[in-house]
Amino acid sequence: MGVVAGDGDLPLILANKARADGAEVYIAALKGFANQDWHGFETQTFAVEDMAAMCVWFHDVGADAVTFAGSVKRPDFDYFQPDNLAVSAQDALHGAAQQGDDALLRAVISIFEQAGFSVIGLDDIAPDYLVKTGLWGRKSAYGGTEADCLRASEIARTIGAMDIGQGAVVAKGVVLAVEAQEGTAAMLSRCAALPAALRGTQKNRCGVFAKWAKPEQDRRIDLPVIGMATIKAVAEAGLSGLVLEAGGVILLNPEAIYETAERLGLFILGVQAEA
Amino acid sequence: MGVVAGDGDLPLILANKARADGAEVYIAALKGFANQDWHGFETQTFAVEDMAAMCVWFHDVGADAVTFAGSVKRPDFDYFQPDNLAVSAQDALHGAAQQGDDALLRAVISIFEQAGFSVIGLDDIAPDYLVKTGLWGRKSAYGGTEADCLRASEIARTIGAMDIGQGAVVAKGVVLAVEAQEGTAAMLSRCAALPAALRGTQKNRCGVFAKWAKPEQDRRIDLPVIGMATIKAVAEAGLSGLVLEAGGVILLNPEAIYETAERLGLFILGVQAEA
């Protein structure tokens, strides 16, 4: 199995899991993003745009399936020079880049599929890391937040459908923040900076952070990821908990995340999206 | 005419305009928000929650129409103690507060209407301050931004319909930021902090800021306002221009704003909302 590895802990977690399950794992580490210690894995480093070279290498080592893990900042398409990709694929990439992140990722997947690889996602490799339906963490913190959970989920799904982003914060019926390109950490820290009348505090928690997969995105790539830093940022913003799409959001370290949430006084609610 | 005056320049601009048109103008200055120099106007100061007292005073001075102008931060409804409003009106306010800003403002309007006032908006008093259809400022900067204008407008209207906020920034097809409770200034300054590949710069402008009225809101109250500070912040964020709903957005000082936009290299596009 080939792993195209970006930033963060997910690529290594996933590579270890796949190897433990008996797969041969080959790592295409993206220059400037993959910052894991790949000791013990067969690894080559590639620039983000060297997709043709990645495909050649994966073919050479005999990988037939490819997965994408870890975050990658959007490159500047004014200066984006893919390696010897077919002109049609280059055009498709540049065109898709103008239509938003989802279109861009679909174009990337399609380049690997056209090179003969099956592109697989986390639910094939490590389904245990996907959020499960149910209430976790400090369960008692959930009471009274039902309306905020519903509203925050609705907003996260709507902005996801519009390819804006995947996260939203609602407190006492008011939408405090919506996430676009600034990312989750910046969004949560600006919630903490809002007037106290709007938000909760660490002593008197109020409000809910929702994270849902984009309803129309290709689930094999770019599912949102919640790590320990997110849980801590939710706590620091004075919120009561998280509502996450069951099966649509990755928990980097499920047991530790549930324990930390409980310790910090936060609930984590996994909700199945309606079909 | 009674003016319930919040923060910013709009209340004074509007009061001067109404008086120039021959109206008797009475100012209910909201404590902690109205910071204008009301010299020469008959003025009383009220706490935000003293709506019953405002109505009594407006009746006493003989005002029959009331308008609302200037911004007001959402009070903390956990500690909100309206004066001798009817219990039913207090309940309506508290209930509406949980449903978002639009519902809250409708409840406020309804309190004044039930007290016998006609509530009027800017389009009755000073229609010249509303954005007009057409292209202004540095018109040449508009070329090539059509797709971003469309997308930013669509997003601003969608988030408005969901009572999230009224502003959005799109650059090269990507939604850079969506405004919720943090306000326009904070949203524009975080655009400037995004990776350079995503956004424009002051030398190489790219991207569009859209501001639209909420499609379902009561147009007599809470239309978005663009002042000189917004124009400067758009320029500093490296954007190319603004796309604004014609008739749905207030320009505090239209001539000066168009001139400043031109000087800073920005276009301003006024677009009529489809019915």
XYZ file of C-alpha atoms in Angstrom:
550
model
C 0.000 0.000 0.000
C 1.233 3.480 -0.842
C 0.678 6.336 1.606
C 0.908 9.920 0.345
C 1.884 11.570 3.615
C 1.210 15.181 4.597
C 1.529 16.975 7.934
C 0.401 15.738 11.336
C 0.275 12.412 13.135
C -2.305 10.632 10.990
C 0.018 9.282 8.236
C 2.252 7.454 10.725
C -0.695 6.107 12.755
C -2.258 4.808 9.569
C 0.983 3.355 8.199
C 1.623 1.494 11.450
C -1.922 0.165 11.461
C -1.701 -1.047 7.857
C 1.627 -2.756 8.522
C 0.270 -4.379 11.680
C -2.528 -5.750 9.502
C 0.065 -7.330 7.222
C 0.364 -4.818 4.359
C 3.630 -3.751 2.757
C 3.661 0.017 3.253
C 5.465 2.556 1.065
C 5.581 6.217 2.032
C 5.579 9.122 -0.417
C 6.535 11.893 2.024
C 5.435 15.321 0.803
C 8.250 17.850 1.016
C 7.486 20.639 3.459
C 4.555 18.762 5.019
C 5.425 15.190 6.091
C 7.265 15.706 9.367
C 6.991 12.219 10.857
C 9.840 9.886 11.695
C 9.621 7.302 8.910
C 12.420 5.149 10.306
C 11.661 1.535 9.399
C 9.407 2.373 6.420
C 10.486 2.453 2.798
C 10.132 6.158 2.079
C 10.768 8.623 -0.711
C 10.303 12.376 -0.569
C 8.364 14.181 -3.305
C 7.264 17.743 -3.940
C 3.474 18.093 -3.764
C 3.331 18.628 -7.520
C 5.405 15.562 -8.431
C 2.383 13.326 -8.788
C 3.672 11.558 -11.881
C 6.894 10.664 -10.073
C 4.898 9.323 -7.096
C 2.870 7.106 -9.420
C 6.018 5.761 -11.086
C 7.602 4.981 -7.729
C 4.481 3.293 -6.350
C 4.339 1.172 -9.515
C 8.038 0.289 -9.168
C 7.691 -0.905 -5.581
C 4.529 -2.832 -6.466
C 1.909 -0.861 -4.511
C -1.552 -1.274 -6.003
C -3.598 0.757 -3.518
C -2.878 4.321 -2.444
C -4.180 6.335 0.463
C -3.797 10.020 1.368
C -3.236 11.133 4.943
C -2.132 14.270 6.720
C -2.731 17.882 5.877
C -1.295 19.811 2.967
C -1.524 23.549 2.481
C -3.017 24.551 -0.816
C -0.169 25.366 -3.207
C -0.075 28.603 -5.171
C -1.507 27.627 -8.533
C -0.013 30.717 -10.156
C 3.370 29.036 -9.695
C 2.283 25.409 -9.672
C 4.454 23.327 -11.995
C 3.558 19.651 -11.893
C 6.265 17.247 -13.087
C 5.725 15.312 -16.302
C 1.989 14.842 -15.766
C -0.018 14.678 -18.976
C -1.085 18.130 -20.140
C -4.729 17.111 -19.775
C -4.143 16.213 -16.115
C -2.340 19.526 -15.511
C -5.228 21.397 -17.057
C -7.703 19.442 -14.957
C -5.767 20.295 -11.783
C -5.569 23.991 -12.555
C -9.226 24.093 -13.521
C -10.338 22.222 -10.413
C -8.243 24.483 -8.171
C -10.480 27.398 -9.166
C -13.569 25.492 -8.058
C -12.556 24.898 -4.464
C -10.858 22.281 -2.345
C -13.250 19.420 -3.078
C -12.878 19.696 -6.827
C -9.110 19.894 -6.437
C -8.971 16.739 -4.349
C -11.205 14.886 -6.774
C -8.790 15.844 -9.559
C -5.849 14.512 -7.505
C -7.652 11.222 -6.804
C -8.465 10.888 -10.452
C -4.797 11.245 -11.462
C -3.866 8.313 -9.214
C -6.831 6.240 -10.390
C -5.958 6.861 -14.020
C -2.451 5.646 -13.222
C -4.037 2.345 -12.202
C -4.148 2.604 -8.404
C -7.176 1.981 -6.264
C -7.532 4.905 -3.882
C -8.658 3.794 -0.434
C -9.724 5.683 2.660
C -9.461 5.397 6.396
C -12.656 3.396 6.728
C -10.925 0.575 4.825
C -7.666 0.747 6.746
C -8.461 1.823 10.283
C -12.212 2.198 10.884
C -11.597 2.317 14.658
C -10.274 5.838 14.289
C -13.582 7.150 12.950
C -15.975 8.730 15.458
C -18.647 6.302 16.659
C -22.265 7.091 17.386
C -22.858 7.891 21.044
C -22.002 10.132 23.965
C -18.472 10.128 25.409
C -16.272 12.198 27.683
C -18.065 14.110 30.462
C -21.528 12.904 29.582
C -23.234 15.132 32.161
C -22.024 18.242 30.280
C -24.354 17.415 27.375
C -27.619 18.278 29.175
C -29.194 21.488 27.884
C -26.958 21.713 24.816
C -29.274 19.778 22.483
C -30.456 22.849 20.551
C -26.909 24.161 20.131
C -25.770 20.700 18.955
C -28.500 20.613 16.310
C -27.813 24.123 15.077
C -24.029 23.734 15.030
C -24.357 20.440 13.124
C -26.725 21.974 10.604
C -24.334 24.852 10.006
C -21.255 22.645 9.750
C -23.029 20.487 7.148
C -24.299 23.474 5.181
C -20.927 25.206 4.987
C -19.409 21.823 4.121
C -21.848 21.396 1.239
C -20.724 24.816 -0.017
C -17.040 23.822 0.333
C -16.449 26.621 2.823
C -15.157 24.503 5.685
C -16.252 21.892 8.195
C -16.434 23.517 11.628
C -18.807 25.848 13.459
C -19.418 27.061 17.007
C -22.876 27.841 18.408
C -23.633 29.086 21.933
C -27.106 29.852 23.303
C -28.519 29.798 19.770
C -25.983 32.274 18.366
C -23.419 31.260 15.740
C -20.164 32.460 17.248
C -17.838 31.402 14.441
C -17.613 29.550 11.153
C -14.406 27.975 9.907
C -13.022 28.622 6.439
C -9.334 28.688 5.455
C -8.028 29.881 8.827
C -8.452 26.423 10.381
C -9.903 25.078 13.599
C -7.315 26.442 16.023
C -7.731 30.041 14.830
C -11.530 29.714 14.892
C -11.598 28.376 18.443
C -9.189 31.004 19.716
C -11.316 33.829 18.319
C -14.340 32.406 20.148
C -12.428 32.865 23.395
C -11.880 36.520 22.421
C -15.598 37.304 21.956
C -17.521 39.304 24.585
C -18.226 37.190 27.674
C -21.990 37.654 27.261
C -21.865 35.611 24.047
C -19.798 32.627 25.101
C -19.097 30.287 27.958
C -16.088 30.344 30.230
C -13.923 27.584 31.622
C -15.839 27.871 34.904
C -19.270 28.169 33.343
C -19.145 26.246 30.084
C -21.541 27.074 27.261
C -21.653 26.405 23.534
C -20.802 23.579 21.176
C -18.164 22.995 18.503
C -19.395 20.931 15.541
C -17.219 19.204 12.965
C -18.796 17.279 10.106
C -17.421 15.835 6.918
C -18.509 17.705 3.821
C -21.676 15.865 2.765
C -20.680 15.663 -0.886
C -16.968 15.096 -0.585
C -15.089 11.962 -1.541
C -14.772 10.187 1.798
C -11.513 8.512 0.807
C -9.598 11.729 1.251
C -9.632 14.798 3.484
C -11.941 13.725 6.299
C -11.637 16.184 9.180
C -9.324 15.137 12.013
C -9.684 15.849 15.733
C -6.538 15.571 17.825
C -5.640 16.365 21.393
C -4.888 19.998 20.493
C -8.474 20.456 19.288
C -9.911 19.072 22.527
C -7.746 21.432 24.542
C -8.690 24.406 22.350
C -12.409 23.590 22.777
C -11.897 23.568 26.539
C -9.982 26.853 26.474
C -12.733 28.526 24.436
C -15.153 27.847 27.308
C -17.351 25.489 25.276
C -19.301 22.555 26.719
C -18.463 19.931 24.139
C -18.097 18.647 20.601
C -20.667 17.224 18.231
C -19.026 15.164 15.473
C -20.293 13.193 12.517
C -20.077 9.503 13.348
C -18.080 7.813 10.594
C -17.146 11.171 9.071
C -14.556 12.539 11.488
C -11.232 10.953 12.469
C -10.102 10.833 16.096
C -6.318 10.617 16.054
C -6.187 8.811 19.364
C -9.715 7.844 20.413
C -9.085 6.538 23.947
C -6.845 9.417 24.978
C -9.236 11.945 23.459
C -12.253 10.590 25.330
C -10.275 10.567 28.588
C -9.003 14.106 28.090
C -12.486 15.355 27.272
C -13.794 13.818 30.476
C -10.983 15.313 32.532
C -11.541 18.773 31.033
C -15.314 18.617 31.563
C -16.278 18.270 27.887
C -18.700 15.891 26.202
C -18.161 14.352 22.763
C -21.308 13.416 20.871
C -21.086 11.255 17.752
C -24.135 11.625 15.505
C -24.912 9.597 12.410
C -25.680 11.753 9.374
C -29.097 11.150 7.894
C -28.880 9.396 4.549
C -39.255 61.045 14.738
C -37.534 58.987 17.441
C -34.073 57.558 16.851
C -32.857 54.691 19.028
C -29.121 55.343 18.707
C -26.362 52.757 19.070
C -22.660 52.917 18.273
C -21.017 54.397 15.187
C -21.656 57.339 12.892
C -24.936 56.247 11.342
C -27.349 57.560 14.045
C -26.021 61.122 13.761
C -25.927 61.058 9.950
C -29.497 59.859 9.887
C -30.711 62.315 12.539
C -29.168 65.240 10.638
C -30.741 64.050 7.396
C -34.191 63.680 8.967
C -33.967 67.120 10.532
C -32.811 68.654 7.241
C -35.942 67.103 5.701
C -38.070 68.933 8.262
C -38.693 66.261 10.920
C -38.578 66.871 14.669
C -35.924 64.425 15.862
C -35.692 62.896 19.362
C -32.729 60.731 20.328
C -32.871 57.781 22.711
C -29.131 57.316 23.223
C -28.267 53.774 24.308
C -25.981 53.763 27.321
C -22.593 52.239 26.541
C -23.154 52.400 22.771
C -24.279 55.847 21.540
C -21.027 57.814 21.465
C -22.035 60.663 19.137
C -22.156 64.338 20.006
C -25.895 64.989 20.316
C -25.471 68.708 20.913
C -28.493 70.457 19.426
C -30.788 67.410 19.555
C -33.301 66.646 22.276
C -31.720 63.538 23.780
C -32.264 61.140 26.647
C -30.001 58.262 27.647
C -31.470 54.801 28.250
C -30.081 51.388 29.084
C -30.565 48.921 26.221
C -33.164 47.041 28.249
C -35.243 50.128 29.162
C -37.532 49.750 26.162
C -40.684 50.595 28.082
C -39.112 53.871 29.265
C -38.076 54.738 25.690
C -41.615 54.188 24.476
C -43.012 56.400 27.263
C -40.544 59.185 26.444
C -41.184 59.000 22.689
C -44.928 59.205 23.417
C -44.372 62.184 25.749
C -42.418 64.185 23.174
C -44.934 63.310 20.468
C -42.836 61.082 18.196
C -44.983 58.730 16.157
C -42.309 57.017 14.070
C -39.181 55.334 15.435
C -36.027 54.208 13.709
C -33.048 52.197 14.927
C -29.499 53.068 13.931
C -26.016 52.184 15.052
C -24.631 48.959 16.394
C -25.404 47.363 19.730
C -23.598 44.411 21.224
C -25.872 41.555 22.168
C -26.600 41.820 25.900
C -26.133 38.842 28.197
C -29.625 37.394 28.475
C -28.697 35.515 31.627
C -28.618 38.896 33.349
C -31.033 40.826 31.144
C -33.573 42.738 33.219
C -35.893 44.834 31.069
C -37.660 47.702 32.822
C -41.404 47.564 33.340
C -42.107 45.841 30.026
C -45.114 43.528 30.070
C -44.168 40.016 31.161
C -45.298 38.683 27.787
C -42.875 41.043 26.007
C -40.041 40.018 28.349
C -40.750 36.372 27.651
C -40.853 37.046 23.922
C -37.453 38.797 24.103
C -35.810 36.008 26.062
C -37.297 33.372 23.776
C -36.262 35.210 20.623
C -32.724 35.707 21.937
C -32.230 31.930 21.833
C -33.208 31.828 18.168
C -30.569 34.209 16.878
C -30.138 37.874 16.075
C -32.945 38.171 13.526
C -35.588 36.799 15.848
C -34.329 39.065 18.614
C -34.582 42.186 16.441
C -38.052 41.231 15.277
C -39.083 40.973 18.929
C -37.653 44.448 19.623
C -39.474 45.943 16.635
C -42.676 44.325 17.748
C -42.415 45.891 21.221
C -42.249 49.376 19.672
C -45.041 48.603 17.219
C -47.280 47.320 19.980
C -46.610 50.593 21.809
C -48.151 52.353 18.806
C -45.097 53.527 16.866
C -44.503 52.970 13.207
C -40.983 51.563 12.822
C -39.246 52.975 9.757
C -35.954 52.165 8.061
C -33.183 53.922 6.223
C -34.842 53.531 2.838
C -37.608 55.852 4.081
C -35.307 58.402 5.668
C -32.100 58.500 3.645
C -32.242 56.214 0.600
C -29.135 57.905 -0.835
C -27.008 56.084 1.710
C -27.993 52.680 0.361
C -25.637 51.071 -2.166
C -26.763 51.630 -5.758
C -26.535 49.168 -8.626
C -23.371 49.631 -10.677
C -19.608 49.660 -10.666
C -17.696 52.326 -8.710
C -14.223 53.038 -7.388
C -11.336 51.655 -9.469
C -13.505 50.089 -12.135
C -10.572 48.470 -13.930
C -9.897 46.295 -10.863
C -13.151 44.398 -11.468
C -11.983 42.491 -14.566
C -11.392 38.814 -13.900
C -13.124 38.838 -10.512
C -16.585 37.936 -11.821
C -16.510 34.334 -10.589
C -15.260 35.367 -7.142
C -17.977 38.063 -6.966
C -20.672 35.501 -7.735
C -19.382 32.962 -5.248
C -18.795 35.497 -2.455
C -22.299 36.905 -2.956
C -23.859 33.449 -2.895
C -22.051 32.632 0.333
C -22.884 35.949 1.995
C -26.571 35.417 1.179
C -26.577 31.808 2.346
C -24.950 32.542 5.679
C -27.303 35.508 6.024
C -30.314 33.265 5.471
C -28.993 31.045 8.277
C -28.497 34.096 10.557
C -24.770 33.409 10.790
C -23.545 36.754 9.482
C -23.421 38.892 6.369
C -19.842 38.930 5.077
C -17.564 36.545 3.185
C -14.245 36.661 1.328
C -13.479 34.554 -1.759
C -10.189 34.553 -3.680
C -9.454 32.438 -6.765
C -12.512 30.299 -6.058
C -11.553 29.548 -2.452
C -13.614 30.806 0.498
C -11.007 32.480 2.674
C -13.271 33.574 5.509
C -16.863 33.789 6.689
C -18.050 36.350 9.208
C -20.017 35.427 12.306
C -19.923 37.208 15.673
C -16.325 38.423 15.376
C -17.287 41.197 12.957
C -15.942 42.483 9.661
C -12.687 43.987 10.912
C -11.555 40.743 12.557
C -12.549 38.725 9.485
C -10.628 40.951 7.096
C -7.543 41.025 9.281
C -7.393 37.240 9.444
C -7.506 37.112 5.632
C -4.320 39.164 5.604
C -2.752 36.552 7.891
C -3.474 33.592 5.576
C -0.673 32.005 3.491
C 0.259 34.238 0.560
C -0.614 31.506 -1.949
C -4.278 31.801 -0.968
C -4.790 35.544 -1.067
C -3.829 38.698 -2.878
C -1.380 41.302 -1.718
C -1.473 45.078 -1.814
C 0.792 44.952 -4.874
C -0.990 42.095 -6.588
C -4.627 42.317 -5.537
C -6.840 39.224 -5.607
C -10.124 38.244 -4.023
C -13.435 39.851 -3.193
C -15.254 40.843 -0.009
C -19.035 40.448 -0.210
C -21.571 42.004 2.128
C -25.287 41.339 1.672
C -28.292 41.985 3.828
C -29.793 38.848 5.302
C -32.401 37.849 2.710
C -35.131 37.213 5.271
C -34.411 39.976 7.750
C -36.615 42.941 8.476
C -35.030 45.656 6.321
C -36.061 48.404 8.722
C -33.371 47.456 11.181
C -29.821 46.112 11.194
C -28.811 46.537 7.557
C -25.047 46.067 7.224
C -22.997 49.264 7.153
C -19.786 49.932 5.224
C -17.631 52.806 6.456
C -14.209 54.117 5.617
C -12.562 51.672 8.037
C -14.013 48.739 6.070
C -12.671 50.064 2.777
C -9.214 50.449 4.281
C -9.332 46.977 5.805
C -10.322 45.472 2.427
C -7.322 47.212 0.865
C -4.984 46.013 3.606
C -6.168 42.425 3.175
C -4.903 42.536 -0.425
C -8.364 42.119 -1.947
C -9.454 43.560 -5.307
C -12.809 44.950 -4.303
C -16.223 44.734 -2.693
C -19.477 43.306 -3.983
C -22.459 44.704 -2.076
C -26.192 44.222 -2.258
C -27.721 47.267 -3.936
C -30.405 48.626 -1.615
C -29.367 46.248 1.148
C -26.107 47.748 2.412
C -25.560 51.224 3.860
C -22.592 53.355 2.819
C -21.905 55.772 5.658
C -20.418 58.364 3.373
C -20.952 57.315 -0.250
C -18.875 59.942 -2.083
C -15.865 59.669 0.206
C -16.057 55.865 0.115
C -16.094 55.720 -3.689
C -13.157 58.132 -3.856
C -11.139 56.213 -1.292
C -11.805 52.933 -3.079
C -10.548 54.426 -6.306
C -7.437 55.836 -4.652
C -6.658 52.486 -2.989
C -7.186 50.543 -6.226
C -10.443 48.831 -5.195
C -13.699 48.423 -7.084
C -17.144 48.540 -5.484
C -19.851 46.595 -7.284
C -23.510 47.086 -6.333
C -25.696 44.147 -7.362
C -29.464 43.943 -7.137
C -30.679 40.829 -5.327
C -32.948 38.637 -7.414
C -36.492 38.694 -6.168
